[in-house]
Amino acid sequence: MAKIDKIEELQNLLKEDQNNHQARRQLAVLLTDCGFSQEALKNLLYLSKTKEADSEIFYNLGIVYEKLKNLQKAKENYEKAIRLDSNAIDAIYNLGLVCTDLGEYKTAIKCFKKVISTDNKDSNSYFNLGLAYFKMKDYPEALEYFQKTIDLNDDDIYAHFYLGNILKDFGDNQAARDEFNKVLKISPDYSWAYFNLAALDYEEGDIGSALDNLSQTLELNPADIEAYKIYVKILVKDGEYDEAEEVITQALENCKNNGDLYYIAGKISQCKNDNEHYRACLQSALKNFKTLSVPIPLIKTELSNIKID
């Protein structure tokens, strides 16, 4: 029976007997699976008032609140599920995910370690431990847990990717490159791996390879602002102003109203002695100040110094 048909059947049962808690429970789960989160929430809240000691109901409430982007409520319900059943491993795992999203990394770490204490082969928990430590900038611990993730699941592209970033920060460029290449072997359309390879190429002075990897990045993700910035920086450094102008024009088409990109476009025009366009670009940069990393007073000074014949 299709899920939608089953939902209708359960709804009809509840019309006959609204106290059919088993039907309501099944209905809430199906509604959640089918994306009807608000309707699922109504049914779960109804159940939570009559089944106050039922851990699973509060676990499912946590899931629904997550889908509704109400992370604080999701956290509260996962915590209640765990208070009712200290061995509710799914609720503990999901609480870890929510706490990571909320920036409560120490709590998240406790959750994932609890899961691992019951299943030391759970690669997802090792990965999420690595991610929590990474976000805390504890890179040695993060590296350890990403490596454990890979030991259990060598196809985890995100573990390889984060491990590559850590190794790059540690100055081990070749090991980082190996990790990014593993990402691409598993998922050839992962644009960020190409971007990071380009950054390594640029750092090592291999400009041709950097441009190739940046081109691949932008082909897969035409809205990658950082890739455009490096691409244009290389072209300007080599005096390729016309090509740089083409690239920044494409960037502005794909990344609408970005202050930094307007500023870069202005600096290219300055190199080409096109002061009118230089001024127009700086004015557009100021209009889009929310996406501007260059100090506003600096841009205003530049504007005041532009001479138009």
Short mmCIF file of N, CA, C and O in Angstrom, two decimals, residues 165-300:
data_model
loop_
_atom_site.label_atom_id
_atom_site.label_comp_id
_atom_site.label_asym_id
_atom_site.label_seq_id
_atom_site.Cartn_x
_atom_site.Cartn_y
_atom_site.Cartn_z
N ASN A 165 41.84 18.95 4.70
CA ASN A 165 41.95 20.34 5.18
C ASN A 165 42.87 20.45 6.39
O ASN A 165 43.66 21.39 6.50
N ILE A 166 42.77 19.49 7.31
CA ILE A 166 43.64 19.51 8.49
C ILE A 166 45.09 19.31 8.08
O ILE A 166 45.99 20.02 8.55
N LEU A 167 45.33 18.33 7.21
CA LEU A 167 46.70 18.06 6.78
C LEU A 167 47.29 19.26 6.04
O LEU A 167 48.48 19.57 6.18
N LYS A 168 46.45 19.97 5.28
CA LYS A 168 46.91 21.19 4.60
C LYS A 168 47.32 22.24 5.63
O LYS A 168 48.37 22.88 5.50
N ASP A 169 46.49 22.41 6.67
CA ASP A 169 46.82 23.37 7.72
C ASP A 169 48.09 22.98 8.47
O ASP A 169 48.83 23.84 8.95
N PHE A 170 48.35 21.66 8.55
CA PHE A 170 49.56 21.18 9.22
C PHE A 170 50.79 21.28 8.33
O PHE A 170 51.90 20.98 8.76
N GLY A 171 50.58 21.71 7.07
CA GLY A 171 51.70 21.87 6.15
C GLY A 171 52.10 20.62 5.41
O GLY A 171 53.11 20.62 4.69
N ASP A 172 51.32 19.56 5.54
CA ASP A 172 51.62 18.30 4.82
C ASP A 172 50.84 18.31 3.51
O ASP A 172 49.81 17.64 3.37
N ASN A 173 51.33 19.08 2.55
CA ASN A 173 50.58 19.30 1.31
C ASN A 173 50.36 18.03 0.51
O ASN A 173 49.29 17.84 -0.07
N GLN A 174 51.34 17.16 0.47
CA GLN A 174 51.18 15.95 -0.33
C GLN A 174 50.13 15.03 0.26
O GLN A 174 49.29 14.48 -0.47
N ALA A 175 50.14 14.89 1.58
CA ALA A 175 49.11 14.05 2.22
C ALA A 175 47.73 14.67 2.03
O ALA A 175 46.74 13.96 1.79
N ALA A 176 47.66 16.01 2.11
CA ALA A 176 46.38 16.69 1.88
C ALA A 176 45.92 16.46 0.45
O ALA A 176 44.73 16.17 0.20
N ARG A 177 46.85 16.58 -0.49
CA ARG A 177 46.51 16.36 -1.91
C ARG A 177 45.97 14.94 -2.12
O ARG A 177 45.01 14.74 -2.87
N ASP A 178 46.60 13.98 -1.46
CA ASP A 178 46.14 12.59 -1.59
C ASP A 178 44.70 12.46 -1.12
O ASP A 178 43.89 11.74 -1.75
N GLU A 179 44.36 13.14 -0.01
CA GLU A 179 43.00 13.04 0.50
C GLU A 179 41.99 13.68 -0.45
O GLU A 179 40.92 13.13 -0.71
N PHE A 180 42.33 14.84 -1.01
CA PHE A 180 41.41 15.49 -1.94
C PHE A 180 41.23 14.66 -3.21
O PHE A 180 40.12 14.60 -3.77
N ASN A 181 42.28 14.02 -3.64
CA ASN A 181 42.17 13.14 -4.82
C ASN A 181 41.32 11.91 -4.51
O ASN A 181 40.60 11.40 -5.38
N LYS A 182 41.38 11.42 -3.26
CA LYS A 182 40.51 10.30 -2.87
C LYS A 182 39.05 10.73 -2.91
O LYS A 182 38.18 9.96 -3.33
N VAL A 183 38.79 11.97 -2.49
CA VAL A 183 37.43 12.51 -2.56
C VAL A 183 36.93 12.47 -4.00
O VAL A 183 35.82 12.02 -4.28
N LEU A 184 37.77 12.93 -4.92
CA LEU A 184 37.36 12.99 -6.32
C LEU A 184 37.23 11.61 -6.95
O LEU A 184 36.43 11.41 -7.86
N LYS A 185 38.00 10.66 -6.45
CA LYS A 185 37.86 9.29 -6.95
C LYS A 185 36.50 8.71 -6.56
O LYS A 185 35.85 8.01 -7.33
N ILE A 186 36.05 9.07 -5.34
CA ILE A 186 34.75 8.59 -4.86
C ILE A 186 33.62 9.40 -5.47
O ILE A 186 32.58 8.86 -5.86
N SER A 187 33.81 10.74 -5.53
CA SER A 187 32.76 11.65 -6.01
C SER A 187 33.38 12.67 -6.96
O SER A 187 33.81 13.75 -6.52
N PRO A 188 33.45 12.37 -8.26
CA PRO A 188 34.16 13.23 -9.22
C PRO A 188 33.58 14.63 -9.38
O PRO A 188 34.23 15.50 -9.96
N ASP A 189 32.38 14.88 -8.88
CA ASP A 189 31.76 16.20 -9.04
C ASP A 189 31.79 17.01 -7.75
O ASP A 189 31.04 17.98 -7.59
N TYR A 190 32.69 16.68 -6.82
CA TYR A 190 32.79 17.40 -5.56
C TYR A 190 33.68 18.63 -5.77
O TYR A 190 34.90 18.57 -5.69
N SER A 191 33.04 19.77 -6.00
CA SER A 191 33.76 20.95 -6.45
C SER A 191 34.78 21.46 -5.43
O SER A 191 35.84 21.99 -5.79
N TRP A 192 34.46 21.31 -4.13
CA TRP A 192 35.37 21.84 -3.11
C TRP A 192 36.70 21.11 -3.10
O TRP A 192 37.72 21.69 -2.69
N ALA A 193 36.72 19.86 -3.52
CA ALA A 193 38.00 19.15 -3.60
C ALA A 193 38.87 19.77 -4.68
O ALA A 193 40.08 19.95 -4.49
N TYR A 194 38.27 20.11 -5.82
CA TYR A 194 39.03 20.79 -6.87
C TYR A 194 39.54 22.15 -6.37
O TYR A 194 40.68 22.54 -6.66
N PHE A 195 38.70 22.86 -5.63
CA PHE A 195 39.11 24.17 -5.11
C PHE A 195 40.32 24.04 -4.20
O PHE A 195 41.28 24.82 -4.27
N ASN A 196 40.28 23.04 -3.32
CA ASN A 196 41.39 22.87 -2.39
C ASN A 196 42.67 22.41 -3.10
O ASN A 196 43.77 22.81 -2.71
N LEU A 197 42.52 21.61 -4.14
CA LEU A 197 43.69 21.25 -4.94
C LEU A 197 44.25 22.49 -5.62
O LEU A 197 45.48 22.67 -5.70
N ALA A 198 43.36 23.37 -6.10
CA ALA A 198 43.81 24.61 -6.73
C ALA A 198 44.58 25.47 -5.73
O ALA A 198 45.60 26.08 -6.07
N ALA A 199 44.08 25.54 -4.49
CA ALA A 199 44.76 26.33 -3.46
C ALA A 199 46.15 25.79 -3.18
O ALA A 199 47.12 26.56 -3.02
N LEU A 200 46.29 24.46 -3.16
CA LEU A 200 47.60 23.85 -2.97
C LEU A 200 48.52 24.16 -4.15
O LEU A 200 49.70 24.49 -3.98
N ASP A 201 47.97 24.05 -5.36
CA ASP A 201 48.75 24.35 -6.56
C ASP A 201 49.26 25.79 -6.53
O ASP A 201 50.44 26.06 -6.82
N TYR A 202 48.38 26.70 -6.17
CA TYR A 202 48.73 28.12 -6.13
C TYR A 202 49.83 28.37 -5.10
O TYR A 202 50.80 29.09 -5.35
N GLU A 203 49.65 27.75 -3.93
CA GLU A 203 50.64 27.90 -2.86
C GLU A 203 52.01 27.39 -3.30
O GLU A 203 53.05 27.96 -2.93
N GLU A 204 52.02 26.32 -4.11
CA GLU A 204 53.27 25.70 -4.53
C GLU A 204 53.81 26.28 -5.84
O GLU A 204 54.84 25.85 -6.34
N GLY A 205 53.07 27.24 -6.41
CA GLY A 205 53.54 27.91 -7.61
C GLY A 205 53.23 27.20 -8.92
O GLY A 205 53.75 27.59 -9.97
N ASP A 206 52.38 26.18 -8.86
CA ASP A 206 52.00 25.47 -10.09
C ASP A 206 50.74 26.16 -10.65
O ASP A 206 49.62 25.69 -10.46
N ILE A 207 50.96 27.27 -11.34
CA ILE A 207 49.84 28.13 -11.77
C ILE A 207 48.96 27.44 -12.80
O ILE A 207 47.73 27.55 -12.75
N GLY A 208 49.57 26.71 -13.72
CA GLY A 208 48.77 26.04 -14.75
C GLY A 208 47.79 25.05 -14.14
O GLY A 208 46.60 25.03 -14.51
N SER A 209 48.27 24.24 -13.21
CA SER A 209 47.39 23.26 -12.55
C SER A 209 46.34 23.97 -11.70
O SER A 209 45.19 23.53 -11.63
N ALA A 210 46.74 25.08 -11.06
CA ALA A 210 45.78 25.84 -10.24
C ALA A 210 44.63 26.33 -11.10
O ALA A 210 43.45 26.21 -10.72
N LEU A 211 44.95 26.88 -12.28
CA LEU A 211 43.90 27.38 -13.17
C LEU A 211 43.01 26.25 -13.66
O LEU A 211 41.79 26.41 -13.76
N ASP A 212 43.60 25.10 -13.95
CA ASP A 212 42.81 23.94 -14.40
C ASP A 212 41.83 23.52 -13.31
O ASP A 212 40.64 23.25 -13.58
N ASN A 213 42.32 23.45 -12.07
CA ASN A 213 41.45 23.02 -10.97
C ASN A 213 40.40 24.07 -10.63
O ASN A 213 39.27 23.73 -10.26
N LEU A 214 40.75 25.34 -10.80
CA LEU A 214 39.75 26.40 -10.57
C LEU A 214 38.68 26.36 -11.65
O LEU A 214 37.49 26.56 -11.36
N SER A 215 39.09 26.10 -12.88
CA SER A 215 38.11 25.98 -13.98
C SER A 215 37.15 24.84 -13.70
O SER A 215 35.93 24.95 -13.93
N GLN A 216 37.69 23.72 -13.20
CA GLN A 216 36.85 22.57 -12.89
C GLN A 216 35.90 22.90 -11.73
O GLN A 216 34.74 22.52 -11.73
N THR A 217 36.43 23.63 -10.75
CA THR A 217 35.60 24.06 -9.61
C THR A 217 34.40 24.86 -10.10
O THR A 217 33.25 24.62 -9.71
N LEU A 218 34.67 25.84 -10.97
CA LEU A 218 33.62 26.75 -11.43
C LEU A 218 32.66 26.08 -12.41
O LEU A 218 31.50 26.46 -12.49
N GLU A 219 33.15 25.08 -13.11
CA GLU A 219 32.24 24.33 -13.98
C GLU A 219 31.21 23.58 -13.16
O GLU A 219 30.04 23.49 -13.51
N LEU A 220 31.67 23.04 -12.02
CA LEU A 220 30.77 22.28 -11.15
C LEU A 220 29.94 23.18 -10.23
O LEU A 220 28.82 22.84 -9.86
N ASN A 221 30.52 24.33 -9.86
CA ASN A 221 29.83 25.25 -8.96
C ASN A 221 30.05 26.68 -9.44
O ASN A 221 30.98 27.36 -8.97
N PRO A 222 29.24 27.16 -10.38
CA PRO A 222 29.44 28.49 -10.98
C PRO A 222 29.26 29.64 -10.00
O PRO A 222 29.52 30.79 -10.36
N ALA A 223 28.85 29.37 -8.78
CA ALA A 223 28.64 30.44 -7.80
C ALA A 223 29.71 30.43 -6.70
O ALA A 223 29.50 31.01 -5.63
N ASP A 224 30.85 29.81 -6.97
CA ASP A 224 31.91 29.72 -5.97
C ASP A 224 32.72 31.01 -5.96
O ASP A 224 33.65 31.19 -6.76
N ILE A 225 32.40 31.91 -5.06
CA ILE A 225 33.02 33.24 -5.03
C ILE A 225 34.52 33.16 -4.77
O ILE A 225 35.31 33.86 -5.42
N GLU A 226 34.92 32.30 -3.84
CA GLU A 226 36.35 32.21 -3.51
C GLU A 226 37.17 31.71 -4.69
O GLU A 226 38.31 32.14 -4.88
N ALA A 227 36.59 30.81 -5.48
CA ALA A 227 37.31 30.32 -6.66
C ALA A 227 37.51 31.44 -7.67
O ALA A 227 38.60 31.56 -8.27
N TYR A 228 36.50 32.27 -7.86
CA TYR A 228 36.65 33.42 -8.76
C TYR A 228 37.76 34.36 -8.26
O TYR A 228 38.56 34.87 -9.05
N LYS A 229 37.79 34.58 -6.97
CA LYS A 229 38.79 35.51 -6.42
C LYS A 229 40.21 35.05 -6.71
O LYS A 229 41.06 35.85 -7.15
N ILE A 230 40.48 33.77 -6.49
CA ILE A 230 41.83 33.26 -6.74
C ILE A 230 42.13 33.27 -8.23
O ILE A 230 43.23 33.64 -8.66
N TYR A 231 41.14 32.87 -9.03
CA TYR A 231 41.31 32.84 -10.49
C TYR A 231 41.70 34.22 -10.99
O TYR A 231 42.68 34.39 -11.74
N VAL A 232 40.98 35.24 -10.59
CA VAL A 232 41.25 36.61 -11.04
C VAL A 232 42.60 37.10 -10.50
O VAL A 232 43.36 37.77 -11.22
N LYS A 233 42.90 36.74 -9.27
CA LYS A 233 44.18 37.15 -8.68
C LYS A 233 45.35 36.64 -9.52
O LYS A 233 46.32 37.38 -9.78
N ILE A 234 45.27 35.41 -9.97
CA ILE A 234 46.33 34.83 -10.80
C ILE A 234 46.43 35.57 -12.13
O ILE A 234 47.53 35.92 -12.58
N LEU A 235 45.28 35.82 -12.75
CA LEU A 235 45.28 36.48 -14.05
C LEU A 235 45.83 37.90 -13.96
O LEU A 235 46.61 38.34 -14.82
N VAL A 236 45.42 38.63 -12.92
CA VAL A 236 45.91 40.01 -12.75
C VAL A 236 47.41 40.02 -12.51
O VAL A 236 48.15 40.86 -13.06
N LYS A 237 47.88 39.08 -11.71
CA LYS A 237 49.31 39.01 -11.41
C LYS A 237 50.12 38.78 -12.68
O LYS A 237 51.25 39.28 -12.81
N ASP A 238 49.54 38.05 -13.63
CA ASP A 238 50.21 37.78 -14.90
C ASP A 238 49.94 38.85 -15.95
O ASP A 238 50.35 38.72 -17.10
N GLY A 239 49.19 39.90 -15.57
CA GLY A 239 48.89 40.98 -16.50
C GLY A 239 47.82 40.65 -17.51
O GLY A 239 47.66 41.38 -18.50
N GLU A 240 47.07 39.59 -17.28
CA GLU A 240 46.01 39.18 -18.21
C GLU A 240 44.72 39.91 -17.83
O GLU A 240 43.74 39.31 -17.38
N TYR A 241 44.69 41.23 -18.04
CA TYR A 241 43.58 42.04 -17.55
C TYR A 241 42.28 41.79 -18.31
O TYR A 241 41.20 41.79 -17.70
N ASP A 242 42.37 41.59 -19.62
CA ASP A 242 41.14 41.36 -20.38
C ASP A 242 40.48 40.05 -19.96
O ASP A 242 39.26 39.98 -19.78
N GLU A 243 41.30 39.01 -19.79
CA GLU A 243 40.75 37.72 -19.37
C GLU A 243 40.21 37.81 -17.94
O GLU A 243 39.16 37.24 -17.61
N ALA A 244 40.93 38.56 -17.09
CA ALA A 244 40.47 38.75 -15.71
C ALA A 244 39.12 39.46 -15.70
O ALA A 244 38.23 39.13 -14.91
N GLU A 245 38.96 40.44 -16.60
CA GLU A 245 37.69 41.17 -16.68
C GLU A 245 36.56 40.25 -17.12
O GLU A 245 35.43 40.33 -16.61
N GLU A 246 36.85 39.35 -18.05
CA GLU A 246 35.83 38.38 -18.49
C GLU A 246 35.40 37.48 -17.33
O GLU A 246 34.21 37.21 -17.14
N VAL A 247 36.39 37.03 -16.56
CA VAL A 247 36.10 36.12 -15.45
C VAL A 247 35.28 36.85 -14.37
O VAL A 247 34.29 36.31 -13.86
N ILE A 248 35.65 38.08 -14.03
CA ILE A 248 34.93 38.79 -12.98
C ILE A 248 33.52 39.18 -13.44
O ILE A 248 32.58 39.22 -12.64
N THR A 249 33.36 39.43 -14.73
CA THR A 249 32.02 39.70 -15.27
C THR A 249 31.14 38.48 -15.12
O THR A 249 29.96 38.58 -14.72
N GLN A 250 31.71 37.30 -15.42
CA GLN A 250 30.96 36.06 -15.26
C GLN A 250 30.63 35.82 -13.79
O GLN A 250 29.53 35.38 -13.44
N ALA A 251 31.59 36.16 -12.92
CA ALA A 251 31.37 35.99 -11.48
C ALA A 251 30.20 36.85 -11.01
O ALA A 251 29.35 36.39 -10.23
N LEU A 252 30.13 38.08 -11.48
CA LEU A 252 29.05 38.97 -11.06
C LEU A 252 27.70 38.53 -11.61
O LEU A 252 26.66 38.78 -10.99
N GLU A 253 27.70 37.87 -12.74
CA GLU A 253 26.45 37.33 -13.27
C GLU A 253 25.96 36.16 -12.43
O GLU A 253 24.76 36.00 -12.20
N ASN A 254 26.91 35.34 -11.97
CA ASN A 254 26.54 34.12 -11.23
C ASN A 254 26.38 34.34 -9.74
O ASN A 254 25.71 33.55 -9.06
N CYS A 255 27.02 35.38 -9.21
CA CYS A 255 26.98 35.67 -7.77
C CYS A 255 26.46 37.10 -7.60
O CYS A 255 27.24 38.04 -7.46
N LYS A 256 25.20 37.25 -7.64
CA LYS A 256 24.58 38.58 -7.71
C LYS A 256 24.93 39.45 -6.49
O LYS A 256 24.98 38.98 -5.36
N ASN A 257 25.18 40.73 -6.76
CA ASN A 257 25.29 41.75 -5.72
C ASN A 257 26.30 41.41 -4.62
O ASN A 257 25.99 41.46 -3.43
N ASN A 258 27.51 41.05 -5.05
CA ASN A 258 28.56 40.75 -4.09
C ASN A 258 29.57 41.90 -4.04
O ASN A 258 30.20 42.23 -5.05
N GLY A 259 29.70 42.52 -2.87
CA GLY A 259 30.56 43.68 -2.73
C GLY A 259 32.01 43.42 -3.07
O GLY A 259 32.67 44.22 -3.76
N ASP A 260 32.54 42.29 -2.60
CA ASP A 260 33.94 41.97 -2.88
C ASP A 260 34.20 41.83 -4.37
O ASP A 260 35.23 42.28 -4.88
N LEU A 261 33.27 41.20 -5.08
CA LEU A 261 33.47 41.01 -6.52
C LEU A 261 33.41 42.34 -7.26
O LEU A 261 34.18 42.57 -8.20
N TYR A 262 32.53 43.24 -6.83
CA TYR A 262 32.50 44.57 -7.45
C TYR A 262 33.81 45.30 -7.20
O TYR A 262 34.34 45.99 -8.08
N TYR A 263 34.35 45.16 -5.99
CA TYR A 263 35.61 45.83 -5.69
C TYR A 263 36.73 45.28 -6.58
O TYR A 263 37.53 46.05 -7.13
N ILE A 264 36.79 43.96 -6.73
CA ILE A 264 37.81 43.35 -7.58
C ILE A 264 37.64 43.82 -9.03
O ILE A 264 38.63 44.12 -9.71
N ALA A 265 36.38 43.89 -9.49
CA ALA A 265 36.13 44.38 -10.85
C ALA A 265 36.66 45.80 -11.01
O ALA A 265 37.23 46.16 -12.05
N GLY A 266 36.48 46.61 -9.95
CA GLY A 266 36.98 47.97 -9.99
C GLY A 266 38.49 48.02 -10.10
O GLY A 266 39.06 48.81 -10.86
N LYS A 267 39.18 47.16 -9.36
CA LYS A 267 40.64 47.15 -9.38
C LYS A 267 41.18 46.70 -10.74
O LYS A 267 42.22 47.18 -11.20
N ILE A 268 40.44 45.81 -11.40
CA ILE A 268 40.84 45.41 -12.76
C ILE A 268 40.70 46.60 -13.70
O ILE A 268 41.58 46.87 -14.54
N SER A 269 39.58 47.33 -13.56
CA SER A 269 39.39 48.52 -14.40
C SER A 269 40.47 49.56 -14.12
O SER A 269 40.93 50.25 -15.04
N GLN A 270 40.89 49.67 -12.89
CA GLN A 270 41.98 50.59 -12.56
C GLN A 270 43.26 50.19 -13.31
O GLN A 270 43.97 51.05 -13.85
N CYS A 271 43.54 48.89 -13.34
CA CYS A 271 44.72 48.41 -14.06
C CYS A 271 44.63 48.71 -15.55
O CYS A 271 45.66 48.91 -16.22
N LYS A 272 43.38 48.76 -16.07
CA LYS A 272 43.18 49.03 -17.50
C LYS A 272 43.00 50.53 -17.78
O LYS A 272 42.68 50.93 -18.89
N ASN A 273 43.18 51.34 -16.73
CA ASN A 273 43.03 52.80 -16.85
C ASN A 273 41.62 53.22 -17.27
O ASN A 273 41.43 54.26 -17.90
N ASP A 274 40.65 52.42 -16.92
CA ASP A 274 39.25 52.75 -17.20
C ASP A 274 38.64 53.30 -15.92
O ASP A 274 37.97 52.59 -15.15
N ASN A 275 38.88 54.58 -15.66
CA ASN A 275 38.49 55.16 -14.38
C ASN A 275 36.98 55.29 -14.18
O ASN A 275 36.49 55.23 -13.05
N GLU A 276 36.24 55.46 -15.27
CA GLU A 276 34.78 55.55 -15.13
C GLU A 276 34.21 54.24 -14.61
O GLU A 276 33.35 54.22 -13.72
N HIS A 277 34.69 53.16 -15.21
CA HIS A 277 34.20 51.85 -14.76
C HIS A 277 34.73 51.53 -13.37
O HIS A 277 34.04 50.91 -12.55
N TYR A 278 35.95 51.93 -13.09
CA TYR A 278 36.55 51.78 -11.76
C TYR A 278 35.66 52.44 -10.71
O TYR A 278 35.28 51.83 -9.69
N ARG A 279 35.25 53.67 -10.96
CA ARG A 279 34.39 54.40 -10.03
C ARG A 279 33.03 53.72 -9.88
O ARG A 279 32.53 53.55 -8.75
N ALA A 280 32.44 53.31 -10.99
CA ALA A 280 31.12 52.68 -10.94
C ALA A 280 31.17 51.38 -10.12
O ALA A 280 30.25 51.09 -9.33
N CYS A 281 32.25 50.64 -10.29
CA CYS A 281 32.39 49.37 -9.55
C CYS A 281 32.55 49.63 -8.05
O CYS A 281 31.96 48.92 -7.22
N LEU A 282 33.34 50.62 -7.69
CA LEU A 282 33.51 50.93 -6.26
C LEU A 282 32.20 51.40 -5.65
O LEU A 282 31.87 51.06 -4.50
N GLN A 283 31.42 52.16 -6.40
CA GLN A 283 30.11 52.61 -5.90
C GLN A 283 29.18 51.40 -5.69
O GLN A 283 28.45 51.35 -4.69
N SER A 284 29.24 50.45 -6.62
CA SER A 284 28.43 49.24 -6.46
C SER A 284 28.91 48.41 -5.27
O SER A 284 28.10 47.80 -4.56
N ALA A 285 30.23 48.40 -5.06
CA ALA A 285 30.77 47.68 -3.91
C ALA A 285 30.21 48.27 -2.61
O ALA A 285 29.81 47.53 -1.70
N LEU A 286 30.17 49.60 -2.52
CA LEU A 286 29.65 50.25 -1.32
C LEU A 286 28.17 49.97 -1.12
O LEU A 286 27.70 49.83 0.02
N LYS A 287 27.42 49.88 -2.21
CA LYS A 287 25.99 49.59 -2.11
C LYS A 287 25.75 48.18 -1.56
O LYS A 287 24.71 47.91 -0.96
N ASN A 288 26.74 47.30 -1.79
CA ASN A 288 26.61 45.91 -1.34
C ASN A 288 27.59 45.65 -0.18
O ASN A 288 28.32 44.67 -0.17
N PHE A 289 27.56 46.55 0.79
CA PHE A 289 28.53 46.52 1.89
C PHE A 289 28.41 45.28 2.77
O PHE A 289 29.37 44.90 3.44
N LYS A 290 27.26 44.62 2.77
CA LYS A 290 27.08 43.44 3.61
C LYS A 290 27.95 42.28 3.15
O LYS A 290 28.22 41.36 3.92
N THR A 291 28.37 42.29 1.88
CA THR A 291 29.23 41.23 1.35
C THR A 291 30.60 41.79 1.00
O THR A 291 31.27 41.31 0.09
N LEU A 292 31.00 42.80 1.75
CA LEU A 292 32.26 43.50 1.48
C LEU A 292 33.23 43.26 2.63
O LEU A 292 32.92 43.53 3.79
N SER A 293 34.42 42.74 2.31
CA SER A 293 35.43 42.52 3.34
C SER A 293 36.47 43.63 3.36
O SER A 293 37.25 43.74 4.31
N VAL A 294 36.48 44.47 2.33
CA VAL A 294 37.40 45.60 2.26
C VAL A 294 36.83 46.74 3.13
O VAL A 294 35.63 47.02 3.05
N PRO A 295 37.66 47.40 3.95
CA PRO A 295 37.16 48.49 4.79
C PRO A 295 36.49 49.59 3.96
O PRO A 295 37.05 50.06 2.97
N ILE A 296 35.31 50.00 4.39
CA ILE A 296 34.56 51.03 3.66
C ILE A 296 35.34 52.34 3.56
O ILE A 296 35.36 52.96 2.49
N PRO A 297 36.00 52.80 4.63
CA PRO A 297 36.77 54.05 4.50
C PRO A 297 37.84 53.98 3.42
O PRO A 297 38.10 54.98 2.73
N LEU A 298 38.45 52.81 3.24
CA LEU A 298 39.46 52.65 2.19
C LEU A 298 38.85 52.86 0.82
O LEU A 298 39.42 53.55 -0.04
N ILE A 299 37.67 52.28 0.61
CA ILE A 299 37.01 52.42 -0.70
C ILE A 299 36.60 53.87 -0.92
O ILE A 299 36.76 54.40 -2.04
N LYS A 300 36.12 54.53 0.10
CA LYS A 300 35.73 55.94 -0.05
C LYS A 300 36.94 56.80 -0.39
O LYS A 300 36.85 57.74 -1.21
#
